[in-house]
mmCIF file of C-alpha atoms in Angstrom:
data_model
loop_
_atom_site.group_PDB
_atom_site.id
_atom_site.type_symbol
_atom_site.label_atom_id
_atom_site.label_comp_id
_atom_site.label_asym_id
_atom_site.label_seq_id
_atom_site.Cartn_x
_atom_site.Cartn_y
_atom_site.Cartn_z
ATOM 1 C CA MET A 1 2.877 37.392 13.820
ATOM 2 C CA THR A 2 -0.752 36.683 13.000
ATOM 3 C CA GLU A 3 -2.742 33.753 14.362
ATOM 4 C CA GLN A 4 -2.471 32.126 10.919
ATOM 5 C CA SER A 5 1.323 32.375 10.864
ATOM 6 C CA ASN A 6 1.628 30.939 14.357
ATOM 7 C CA LYS A 7 -0.581 28.005 13.363
ATOM 8 C CA ILE A 8 1.625 27.199 10.372
ATOM 9 C CA MET A 9 4.785 27.333 12.491
ATOM 10 C CA ALA A 10 3.235 25.154 15.189
ATOM 11 C CA GLY A 11 1.766 22.382 13.064
ATOM 12 C CA MET A 12 1.886 22.931 9.294
ATOM 13 C CA GLN A 13 5.563 23.080 8.405
ATOM 14 C CA VAL A 14 5.438 19.824 6.422
ATOM 15 C CA ARG A 15 3.736 20.306 3.044
ATOM 16 C CA LYS A 16 5.211 17.557 0.908
ATOM 17 C CA THR A 17 2.786 14.722 0.195
ATOM 18 C CA ARG A 18 -0.324 15.106 -1.929
ATOM 19 C CA ARG A 19 -2.574 14.942 1.136
ATOM 20 C CA GLN A 20 -0.479 17.433 3.120
ATOM 21 C CA LYS A 21 -0.625 19.900 0.243
ATOM 22 C CA GLU A 22 -4.369 19.438 -0.205
ATOM 23 C CA ASP A 23 -4.968 20.085 3.482
ATOM 24 C CA PHE A 24 -2.761 23.173 3.444
ATOM 25 C CA ARG A 25 -4.401 24.621 0.321
ATOM 26 C CA ALA A 26 -7.876 24.076 1.742
ATOM 27 C CA TRP A 27 -6.937 25.752 5.037
ATOM 28 C CA LEU A 28 -5.164 28.619 3.258
ATOM 29 C CA CYS A 29 -8.120 29.301 0.987
ATOM 30 C CA ARG A 30 -10.517 29.352 3.954
ATOM 31 C CA GLU A 31 -8.360 31.850 5.834
ATOM 32 C CA LEU A 32 -8.002 34.142 2.825
ATOM 33 C CA GLU A 33 -11.725 33.960 2.068
ATOM 34 C CA ALA A 34 -12.429 34.987 5.658
ATOM 35 C CA ALA A 35 -10.218 38.028 5.052
ATOM 36 C CA GLY A 36 -12.242 39.038 1.979
ATOM 37 C CA TYR A 37 -10.134 37.494 -0.792
ATOM 38 C CA VAL A 38 -11.262 35.128 -3.543
ATOM 39 C CA PRO A 39 -8.454 32.550 -3.901
ATOM 40 C CA THR A 40 -8.416 30.018 -6.728
ATOM 41 C CA VAL A 41 -6.327 26.925 -7.410
ATOM 42 C CA GLU A 42 -4.712 26.737 -10.849
ATOM 43 C CA THR A 43 -3.661 23.291 -12.036
ATOM 44 C CA GLY A 44 -0.965 22.610 -14.576
ATOM 45 C CA PHE A 45 2.172 20.572 -15.209
ATOM 46 C CA ALA A 46 2.006 18.401 -12.071
ATOM 47 C CA ALA A 47 1.442 21.417 -9.817
ATOM 48 C CA ARG A 48 -1.376 23.243 -8.055
ATOM 49 C CA ASN A 49 -0.806 26.936 -7.425
ATOM 50 C CA VAL A 50 -2.970 29.029 -5.102
ATOM 51 C CA VAL A 51 -3.684 32.357 -6.842
ATOM 52 C CA VAL A 52 -5.107 35.288 -4.903
ATOM 53 C CA GLY A 53 -6.074 38.170 -7.171
ATOM 54 C CA ASP A 54 -6.013 38.745 -10.923
ATOM 55 C CA PRO A 55 -2.442 38.190 -12.194
ATOM 56 C CA ASP A 56 -3.204 39.659 -15.612
ATOM 57 C CA LYS A 57 -4.393 42.963 -14.125
ATOM 58 C CA ALA A 58 -2.091 43.244 -11.102
ATOM 59 C CA LYS A 59 0.781 45.723 -11.131
ATOM 60 C CA VAL A 60 3.002 43.390 -9.103
ATOM 61 C CA LEU A 61 3.015 39.733 -8.085
ATOM 62 C CA LEU A 62 4.165 38.601 -4.642
ATOM 63 C CA THR A 63 5.037 34.907 -4.689
ATOM 64 C CA ALA A 64 6.494 32.069 -2.615
ATOM 65 C CA HIS A 65 6.562 28.303 -2.969
ATOM 66 C CA TYR A 66 4.589 26.374 -0.364
ATOM 67 C CA ASP A 67 5.896 22.853 -1.046
ATOM 68 C CA THR A 68 8.628 21.478 1.201
ATOM 69 C CA GLN A 69 11.642 19.261 0.629
ATOM 70 C CA PRO A 70 13.085 15.929 1.761
ATOM 71 C CA VAL A 71 15.551 15.953 4.636
ATOM 72 C CA LEU A 72 19.150 15.606 3.481
ATOM 73 C CA PRO A 73 22.334 14.733 5.410
ATOM 74 C CA ILE A 74 24.038 17.978 4.346
ATOM 75 C CA PRO A 75 22.557 21.439 3.802
ATOM 76 C CA ASN A 76 21.957 23.070 0.452
ATOM 77 C CA PHE A 77 24.655 25.723 0.828
ATOM 78 C CA ILE A 78 23.947 28.716 -1.452
ATOM 79 C CA THR A 79 26.197 31.689 -2.248
ATOM 80 C CA PRO A 80 24.232 33.819 -4.738
ATOM 81 C CA ARG A 81 27.033 36.367 -5.235
ATOM 82 C CA SER A 82 30.013 33.977 -5.202
ATOM 83 C CA PRO A 83 29.962 31.681 -8.268
ATOM 84 C CA PHE A 84 33.233 29.989 -7.278
ATOM 85 C CA PHE A 85 31.976 28.773 -3.898
ATOM 86 C CA PHE A 86 28.585 27.890 -5.392
ATOM 87 C CA ALA A 87 30.208 25.647 -8.038
ATOM 88 C CA LEU A 88 32.700 24.201 -5.543
ATOM 89 C CA TYR A 89 29.979 23.162 -3.127
ATOM 90 C CA GLN A 90 27.911 21.534 -5.878
ATOM 91 C CA LEU A 91 30.968 19.481 -6.833
ATOM 92 C CA LEU A 92 31.476 18.433 -3.221
ATOM 93 C CA ILE A 93 27.857 17.245 -3.076
ATOM 94 C CA VAL A 94 28.312 15.120 -6.211
ATOM 95 C CA LEU A 95 31.662 13.659 -5.076
ATOM 96 C CA PRO A 96 30.184 11.082 -2.649
ATOM 97 C CA LEU A 97 28.034 9.752 -5.492
ATOM 98 C CA PHE A 98 31.114 9.087 -7.627
ATOM 99 C CA ILE A 99 32.842 7.405 -4.680
ATOM 100 C CA VAL A 100 29.888 5.090 -4.026
ATOM 101 C CA VAL A 101 29.628 4.194 -7.715
ATOM 102 C CA ALA A 102 33.359 3.472 -7.884
ATOM 103 C CA VAL A 103 33.207 1.228 -4.804
ATOM 104 C CA VAL A 104 30.224 -0.725 -6.129
ATOM 105 C CA GLU A 105 31.850 -1.201 -9.522
ATOM 106 C CA GLY A 106 34.990 -2.429 -7.751
ATOM 107 C CA VAL A 107 32.916 -4.998 -5.853
ATOM 108 C CA VAL A 108 31.308 -6.144 -9.121
ATOM 109 C CA ILE A 109 34.705 -6.548 -10.764
ATOM 110 C CA ALA A 110 36.048 -8.484 -7.775
ATOM 111 C CA PHE A 111 33.170 -10.884 -7.192
ATOM 112 C CA ALA A 112 30.829 -11.052 -10.202
ATOM 113 C CA PRO A 113 31.330 -13.705 -12.892
ATOM 114 C CA GLU A 114 33.331 -12.305 -15.783
ATOM 115 C CA GLY A 115 30.491 -12.796 -18.280
ATOM 116 C CA ALA A 116 28.047 -10.808 -16.150
ATOM 117 C CA ARG A 117 30.250 -7.804 -15.428
ATOM 118 C CA TRP A 118 29.371 -6.000 -18.678
ATOM 119 C CA TRP A 119 25.728 -5.625 -17.639
ATOM 120 C CA LEU A 120 26.025 -5.648 -13.832
ATOM 121 C CA MET A 121 28.325 -2.603 -13.695
ATOM 122 C CA PRO A 122 26.099 -0.141 -15.627
ATOM 123 C CA LEU A 123 22.985 -1.549 -13.931
ATOM 124 C CA ALA A 124 24.469 -1.007 -10.479
ATOM 125 C CA SER A 125 25.669 2.496 -11.397
ATOM 126 C CA MET A 126 22.282 3.527 -12.782
ATOM 127 C CA GLY A 127 20.532 2.097 -9.735
ATOM 128 C CA ILE A 128 22.712 4.101 -7.355
ATOM 129 C CA CYS A 129 22.220 7.299 -9.357
ATOM 130 C CA ALA A 130 18.461 6.726 -9.448
ATOM 131 C CA PHE A 131 18.409 6.262 -5.673
ATOM 132 C CA PHE A 132 20.323 9.519 -5.092
ATOM 133 C CA ILE A 133 17.975 11.422 -7.404
ATOM 134 C CA TRP A 134 14.930 9.955 -5.642
ATOM 135 C CA TRP A 135 16.388 10.862 -2.242
ATOM 136 C CA ILE A 136 17.005 14.465 -3.283
ATOM 137 C CA LEU A 137 13.608 14.952 -4.945
ATOM 138 C CA ASP A 138 11.213 12.693 -3.057
ATOM 139 C CA GLY A 139 12.874 11.251 0.027
ATOM 140 C CA LYS A 140 11.681 11.412 3.623
ATOM 141 C CA ALA A 141 10.043 14.738 4.421
ATOM 142 C CA ASN A 142 12.002 17.387 6.273
ATOM 143 C CA ARG A 143 9.957 18.223 9.357
ATOM 144 C CA HIS A 144 11.740 21.529 9.920
ATOM 145 C CA THR A 145 11.139 24.082 7.156
ATOM 146 C CA ALA A 146 11.167 27.380 9.024
ATOM 147 C CA ASN A 147 13.365 29.114 6.457
ATOM 148 C CA ASP A 148 12.711 27.032 3.319
ATOM 149 C CA ASN A 149 10.080 28.022 2.650
ATOM 150 C CA THR A 150 7.695 28.548 5.507
ATOM 151 C CA SER A 151 9.264 31.995 5.837
ATOM 152 C CA GLY A 152 8.174 32.939 2.315
ATOM 153 C CA VAL A 153 4.662 31.615 2.879
ATOM 154 C CA LEU A 154 4.337 33.654 6.082
ATOM 155 C CA THR A 155 5.551 36.778 4.284
ATOM 156 C CA LEU A 156 2.703 36.469 1.764
ATOM 157 C CA ILE A 157 0.094 35.709 4.422
ATOM 158 C CA GLU A 158 1.201 38.541 6.714
ATOM 159 C CA THR A 159 1.172 41.000 3.794
ATOM 160 C CA ALA A 160 -2.187 39.850 2.443
ATOM 161 C CA LEU A 161 -3.891 40.084 5.836
ATOM 162 C CA ALA A 162 -2.450 43.554 6.511
ATOM 163 C CA LEU A 163 -3.161 44.970 3.038
ATOM 164 C CA PRO A 164 -5.973 47.579 2.958
ATOM 165 C CA PRO A 165 -8.925 46.538 0.748
ATOM 166 C CA GLU A 166 -8.461 49.591 -1.478
ATOM 167 C CA HIS A 167 -4.987 48.382 -2.508
ATOM 168 C CA ARG A 168 -5.820 44.750 -3.200
ATOM 169 C CA GLU A 169 -6.504 45.110 -6.920
ATOM 170 C CA ARG A 170 -2.924 46.271 -7.464
ATOM 171 C CA VAL A 171 -1.350 42.983 -6.388
ATOM 172 C CA CYS A 172 -1.701 39.251 -6.946
ATOM 173 C CA PHE A 173 -0.379 36.744 -4.416
ATOM 174 C CA VAL A 174 0.696 33.354 -5.774
ATOM 175 C CA PHE A 175 1.679 30.326 -3.681
ATOM 176 C CA PHE A 176 3.663 28.086 -6.048
ATOM 177 C CA ASP A 177 3.698 24.310 -5.901
ATOM 178 C CA ASN A 178 6.629 21.958 -6.635
ATOM 179 C CA GLU A 179 9.514 24.410 -6.612
ATOM 180 C CA GLU A 180 11.593 21.756 -4.887
ATOM 181 C CA LYS A 181 11.069 19.292 -7.743
ATOM 182 C CA GLY A 182 12.146 21.665 -10.501
ATOM 183 C CA MET A 183 10.097 24.890 -10.274
ATOM 184 C CA PHE A 184 7.146 23.141 -11.948
ATOM 185 C CA GLY A 185 4.509 25.359 -10.368
ATOM 186 C CA SER A 186 6.000 28.663 -11.469
ATOM 187 C CA ALA A 187 6.772 27.250 -14.926
ATOM 188 C CA ALA A 188 3.129 26.243 -15.368
ATOM 189 C CA PHE A 189 1.964 29.639 -14.122
ATOM 190 C CA ALA A 190 4.329 31.522 -16.452
ATOM 191 C CA ASN A 191 3.193 29.428 -19.410
ATOM 192 C CA ARG A 192 -0.444 30.199 -18.602
ATOM 193 C CA HIS A 193 0.097 33.932 -18.002
ATOM 194 C CA LYS A 194 2.543 34.873 -20.737
ATOM 195 C CA ASN A 195 2.057 38.619 -20.336
ATOM 196 C CA VAL A 196 2.974 38.342 -16.662
ATOM 197 C CA LYS A 197 6.034 36.296 -17.597
ATOM 198 C CA LYS A 198 7.292 39.052 -19.888
ATOM 199 C CA HIS A 199 6.219 42.302 -18.295
ATOM 200 C CA THR A 200 5.123 42.127 -14.643
ATOM 201 C CA ILE A 201 7.481 42.506 -11.696
ATOM 202 C CA VAL A 202 7.409 39.330 -9.606
ATOM 203 C CA LEU A 203 8.835 39.522 -6.088
ATOM 204 C CA ASN A 204 9.530 35.923 -5.051
ATOM 205 C CA PHE A 205 10.171 35.383 -1.330
ATOM 206 C CA ASP A 206 12.218 32.232 -0.781
ATOM 207 C CA CYS A 207 14.196 31.560 2.410
ATOM 208 C CA VAL A 208 13.780 34.968 4.023
ATOM 209 C CA GLY A 209 13.807 33.856 7.661
ATOM 210 C CA ASP A 210 17.448 33.230 8.601
ATOM 211 C CA GLY A 211 20.006 36.011 8.092
ATOM 212 C CA ASN A 212 20.359 39.741 8.721
ATOM 213 C CA SER A 213 20.968 40.798 5.120
ATOM 214 C CA ILE A 214 17.773 40.904 3.052
ATOM 215 C CA GLN A 215 18.820 40.808 -0.589
ATOM 216 C CA PHE A 216 16.902 41.282 -3.830
ATOM 217 C CA PHE A 217 18.227 39.548 -6.947
ATOM 218 C CA PRO A 218 16.545 40.907 -10.099
ATOM 219 C CA GLN A 219 16.634 39.059 -13.414
ATOM 220 C CA LYS A 220 18.818 40.472 -16.204
ATOM 221 C CA MET A 221 16.010 42.393 -17.922
ATOM 222 C CA LEU A 222 14.903 44.088 -14.718
ATOM 223 C CA LYS A 223 18.461 45.171 -13.885
ATOM 224 C CA LYS A 224 18.215 47.577 -16.818
ATOM 225 C CA ASP A 225 15.233 49.351 -15.221
ATOM 226 C CA GLU A 226 16.958 51.534 -12.642
ATOM 227 C CA ALA A 227 13.745 53.357 -11.728
ATOM 228 C CA ALA A 228 12.084 50.062 -10.778
ATOM 229 C CA LEU A 229 15.058 49.061 -8.620
ATOM 230 C CA GLU A 230 15.041 52.427 -6.877
ATOM 231 C CA ARG A 231 11.337 52.000 -6.053
ATOM 232 C CA MET A 232 12.176 48.722 -4.318
ATOM 233 C CA GLU A 233 14.940 50.375 -2.322
ATOM 234 C CA ALA A 234 12.596 53.173 -1.294
ATOM 235 C CA ALA A 235 9.959 50.720 -0.066
ATOM 236 C CA PHE A 236 12.010 47.977 1.608
ATOM 237 C CA LEU A 237 13.943 49.776 4.315
ATOM 238 C CA PRO A 238 16.661 48.552 6.717
ATOM 239 C CA ALA A 239 15.572 48.036 10.321
ATOM 240 C CA GLY A 240 17.713 47.609 13.408
ATOM 241 C CA ASP A 241 20.656 45.359 12.602
ATOM 242 C CA LYS A 242 19.169 44.301 9.266
ATOM 243 C CA ASP A 243 20.287 45.718 5.946
ATOM 244 C CA VAL A 244 18.537 45.588 2.580
ATOM 245 C CA GLN A 245 20.370 45.292 -0.731
ATOM 246 C CA VAL A 246 19.045 45.371 -4.291
ATOM 247 C CA VAL A 247 21.879 43.667 -6.177
ATOM 248 C CA ARG A 248 22.828 45.119 -9.562
ATOM 249 C CA GLY A 249 25.934 43.021 -10.214
ATOM 250 C CA PHE A 250 26.348 39.310 -10.878
ATOM 251 C CA SER A 251 24.038 37.037 -8.936
ATOM 252 C CA LEU A 252 22.534 33.588 -9.233
ATOM 253 C CA TYR A 253 19.570 32.787 -7.029
ATOM 254 C CA PRO A 254 17.960 29.499 -8.142
ATOM 255 C CA SER A 255 14.250 29.863 -7.383
ATOM 256 C CA ASP A 256 10.877 30.533 -9.033
ATOM 257 C CA ASN A 257 11.859 34.081 -9.983
ATOM 258 C CA ALA A 258 13.946 32.566 -12.795
ATOM 259 C CA ASN A 259 10.756 31.840 -14.778
ATOM 260 C CA PHE A 260 9.886 35.537 -15.139
ATOM 261 C CA LYS A 261 11.678 38.171 -17.224
ATOM 262 C CA ARG A 262 11.145 40.765 -14.486
ATOM 263 C CA GLY A 263 11.398 38.381 -11.571
ATOM 264 C CA VAL A 264 13.229 39.151 -8.330
ATOM 265 C CA GLY A 265 14.524 36.534 -5.922
ATOM 266 C CA VAL A 266 14.301 37.768 -2.324
ATOM 267 C CA CYS A 267 16.172 35.942 0.440
ATOM 268 C CA ALA A 268 17.950 36.455 3.756
ATOM 269 C CA LEU A 269 21.698 35.848 3.871
ATOM 270 C CA LYS A 270 24.513 35.676 6.401
ATOM 271 C CA HIS A 271 28.041 36.912 5.764
ATOM 272 C CA LYS A 272 31.588 35.674 6.310
ATOM 273 C CA ARG A 273 34.765 37.336 5.101
ATOM 274 C CA VAL A 274 36.048 34.562 2.816
ATOM 275 C CA VAL A 275 32.804 33.068 1.515
ATOM 276 C CA GLY A 276 30.853 36.318 1.330
ATOM 277 C CA TYR A 277 27.073 36.204 1.566
ATOM 278 C CA TYR A 278 25.665 32.723 2.076
ATOM 279 C CA MET A 279 22.673 30.624 3.115
ATOM 280 C CA ASP A 280 22.941 27.376 5.091
ATOM 281 C CA ARG A 281 20.868 24.897 7.153
ATOM 282 C CA ILE A 282 18.105 24.495 4.557
ATOM 283 C CA HIS A 283 17.052 20.968 3.525
ATOM 284 C CA THR A 284 18.198 19.645 6.912
ATOM 285 C CA SER A 285 16.725 19.177 10.384
ATOM 286 C CA ARG A 286 18.581 22.351 11.428
ATOM 287 C CA ASP A 287 16.215 24.550 9.417
ATOM 288 C CA THR A 288 14.541 25.834 12.568
ATOM 289 C CA VAL A 289 15.350 29.556 12.543
ATOM 290 C CA LEU A 290 12.638 32.067 11.693
ATOM 291 C CA ASP A 291 13.498 35.675 12.473
ATOM 292 C CA GLN A 292 10.163 37.432 12.888
ATOM 293 C CA GLY A 293 11.940 40.752 12.322
ATOM 294 C CA ASN A 294 12.665 39.674 8.743
ATOM 295 C CA ILE A 295 9.010 38.873 8.114
ATOM 296 C CA ALA A 296 7.926 42.230 9.572
ATOM 297 C CA LEU A 297 10.504 44.124 7.480
ATOM 298 C CA LEU A 298 9.326 42.451 4.273
ATOM 299 C CA ARG A 299 5.633 42.808 5.128
ATOM 300 C CA ASP A 300 5.989 46.513 5.840
ATOM 301 C CA GLY A 301 8.132 47.000 2.746
ATOM 302 C CA ALA A 302 5.617 45.176 0.560
ATOM 303 C CA LEU A 303 2.782 47.323 1.927
ATOM 304 C CA ARG A 304 4.743 50.509 1.130
ATOM 305 C CA TYR A 305 5.642 49.195 -2.304
ATOM 306 C CA ILE A 306 2.037 48.355 -3.168
ATOM 307 C CA ALA A 307 0.762 51.660 -1.787
ATOM 308 C CA GLY A 308 3.181 53.557 -4.041
ATOM 309 C CA LEU A 309 2.283 51.781 -7.272
ATOM 310 C CA ASN A 310 -0.214 54.474 -8.322
ATOM 311 C CA GLU A 311 2.124 57.363 -7.517
#
């Protein structure tokens, strides 16, 4: 990996507070300027995106979110190709909330004066729900973000630094803010660049560092463009024990790619017989795995893809 990537892994994995984000953006812009780029910071809808290139003229956008998440007691377990297990896990996450609310309401019924129960019960329930929401969105920072989404950030940096100057006008790199709080950064960007939202292919790298199956999840509109999908397959090639799949069937990958008609979510997945393809460890202190082979595969694939855009 480059010196810049090693520096991020060693001391810049936490990018959650306003100050941490400001420091990271300033450092990132300096490094890209030193490499001959002209990065800008676009502000909108409670987010600050770092944009490198002209999105309205680029033939492809390569994106990743740079913000990081709170640490949670259980991982955000994702199965993009298995809706049953995805829904089941979400229900299991919500179940403890219902249990806590039920216990608190039981305590209120048992010990609160009868005349106060009618307002204490909903107040306690709303307070507990508000605390859970705060914890998920803005709790204590996770200090280990190797996969989510330091891996995506490194993929963009490695590609940008390796890209020949004669190919740079074909691509725009965008580092999105506030994906973890509701994809605010990409929503603001899509609202500002409506032509990009409708027509440009957006390859969004999110959690690409942990897993031997690199999978591309195109939005519904892009699935109809078989030639575009074949170009991705021709550029992003398997390497060693790693396979690459461009998924045509059902998939649900909840990331910034969802804000673009021709968006593609790119991630690394593991596989088990019953569950199928899955992602684990993210949003917890166990998010420490970064497979440099994945970053190299995606960097080299992105360089081939960009080089072939004029063919």
